[in-house]
Amino acid sequence: MRWLPVLTLLYFYGSASASPLRDQDPAVRWRAAYALSRSSDIMAAAELSAGTKDKNIWVRAFSLRALGKLKNQAPLEPLVSALADSEYLVRMEAVRALGLAGKADLLSAEIFRDPSAHVRAAAAGALAATENPALADKILALAGETSPLVRGE
């Protein structure tokens, strides 16, 4: 079942070289990224990595979500680069993906001061999921957080 999104995309486009993630229409691109985010297919990693730099926010967000499903097989450079995206939704997905990859140690100090409570909450979740005692100082930095979303309330 995990191959269904990839097989569906290949059926409609014929080959990976005619990837819907490269289509002119942003709606086609974000829907393709969304379909791939429903699986954990390492075969799509290169296309999804390119999708993290797309002009469309939804393509970037769903590409990051799909890369997060690859967990420790996810390419790290696109995830780290996306932490600086101008859209909080994209930064949040990058943080979540790094947490799923077990790489919360790559979260920058700026992420814990992000203007979006959603991004800071994702950072807290990523730290908790990593279960790395060496990251305790970052967890303690969130102790004074004013947002109930970040505190997990």
mmCIF file of N, CA, C and O in Angstrom, residues 116-118 120-122 124-125 142-153:
data_model
loop_
_atom_site.group_PDB
_atom_site.id
_atom_site.type_symbol
_atom_site.label_atom_id
_atom_site.label_comp_id
_atom_site.label_asym_id
_atom_site.label_seq_id
_atom_site.Cartn_x
_atom_site.Cartn_y
_atom_site.Cartn_z
ATOM 1 N N SER A 116 6.431 32.316 15.572
ATOM 2 C CA SER A 116 5.266 31.440 15.523
ATOM 3 C C SER A 116 5.293 30.420 16.654
ATOM 4 O O SER A 116 6.239 29.636 16.790
ATOM 5 N N ALA A 117 4.229 30.403 17.437
ATOM 6 C CA ALA A 117 4.107 29.394 18.493
ATOM 7 C C ALA A 117 4.032 27.991 17.896
ATOM 8 O O ALA A 117 4.460 27.020 18.524
ATOM 9 N N HIS A 118 3.520 27.880 16.677
ATOM 10 C CA HIS A 118 3.430 26.575 16.022
ATOM 11 C C HIS A 118 4.823 26.003 15.761
ATOM 12 O O HIS A 118 5.051 24.804 15.925
ATOM 13 N N ARG A 120 7.607 26.861 17.438
ATOM 14 C CA ARG A 120 8.208 26.550 18.742
ATOM 15 C C ARG A 120 7.627 25.269 19.331
ATOM 16 O O ARG A 120 8.338 24.458 19.919
ATOM 17 N N ALA A 121 6.323 25.038 19.145
ATOM 18 C CA ALA A 121 5.701 23.796 19.622
ATOM 19 C C ALA A 121 6.263 22.590 18.868
ATOM 20 O O ALA A 121 6.521 21.535 19.469
ATOM 21 N N ALA A 122 6.472 22.743 17.568
ATOM 22 C CA ALA A 122 7.083 21.654 16.792
ATOM 23 C C ALA A 122 8.498 21.385 17.288
ATOM 24 O O ALA A 122 8.933 20.222 17.351
ATOM 25 N N ALA A 124 9.601 21.843 20.364
ATOM 26 C CA ALA A 124 9.480 21.112 21.633
ATOM 27 C C ALA A 124 9.174 19.643 21.366
ATOM 28 O O ALA A 124 9.757 18.750 21.994
ATOM 29 N N GLY A 125 8.289 19.384 20.425
ATOM 30 C CA GLY A 125 7.965 18.004 20.068
ATOM 31 C C GLY A 125 9.144 17.259 19.469
ATOM 32 O O GLY A 125 9.356 16.077 19.759
ATOM 33 N N LEU A 142 12.772 26.251 26.828
ATOM 34 C CA LEU A 142 11.348 26.405 26.554
ATOM 35 C C LEU A 142 10.504 26.415 27.827
ATOM 36 O O LEU A 142 9.295 26.604 27.773
ATOM 37 N N ALA A 143 11.142 26.231 28.986
ATOM 38 C CA ALA A 143 10.404 26.145 30.247
ATOM 39 C C ALA A 143 9.633 27.427 30.556
ATOM 40 O O ALA A 143 8.559 27.376 31.130
ATOM 41 N N GLY A 144 10.157 28.563 30.175
ATOM 42 C CA GLY A 144 9.481 29.826 30.446
ATOM 43 C C GLY A 144 8.532 30.249 29.340
ATOM 44 O O GLY A 144 8.085 31.404 29.312
ATOM 45 N N GLU A 145 8.215 29.353 28.452
ATOM 46 C CA GLU A 145 7.353 29.660 27.307
ATOM 47 C C GLU A 145 5.971 30.118 27.768
ATOM 48 O O GLU A 145 5.386 29.529 28.672
ATOM 49 N N THR A 146 5.488 31.170 27.144
ATOM 50 C CA THR A 146 4.172 31.717 27.506
ATOM 51 C C THR A 146 3.029 31.079 26.736
ATOM 52 O O THR A 146 1.882 31.132 27.173
ATOM 53 N N SER A 147 3.308 30.471 25.606
ATOM 54 C CA SER A 147 2.249 29.874 24.796
ATOM 55 C C SER A 147 1.832 28.505 25.326
ATOM 56 O O SER A 147 2.677 27.612 25.487
ATOM 57 N N PRO A 148 0.540 28.310 25.587
ATOM 58 C CA PRO A 148 0.089 26.988 26.023
ATOM 59 C C PRO A 148 0.306 25.911 24.949
ATOM 60 O O PRO A 148 0.508 24.761 25.272
ATOM 61 N N LEU A 149 0.312 26.313 23.691
ATOM 62 C CA LEU A 149 0.582 25.383 22.594
ATOM 63 C C LEU A 149 1.973 24.774 22.727
ATOM 64 O O LEU A 149 2.160 23.570 22.587
ATOM 65 N N VAL A 150 2.949 25.626 23.057
ATOM 66 C CA VAL A 150 4.325 25.158 23.207
ATOM 67 C C VAL A 150 4.493 24.335 24.475
ATOM 68 O O VAL A 150 5.218 23.345 24.491
ATOM 69 N N ARG A 151 3.795 24.726 25.520
ATOM 70 C CA ARG A 151 3.888 23.992 26.800
ATOM 71 C C ARG A 151 3.148 22.656 26.754
ATOM 72 O O ARG A 151 3.239 21.866 27.673
ATOM 73 N N GLY A 152 2.399 22.438 25.681
ATOM 74 C CA GLY A 152 1.666 21.173 25.545
ATOM 75 C C GLY A 152 0.385 21.134 26.328
ATOM 76 O O GLY A 152 -0.102 20.060 26.681
ATOM 77 N N GLU A 153 -0.173 22.280 26.583
ATOM 78 C CA GLU A 153 -1.431 22.340 27.352
ATOM 79 C C GLU A 153 -2.639 22.347 26.446
ATOM 80 O O GLU A 153 -2.632 22.804 25.352
#
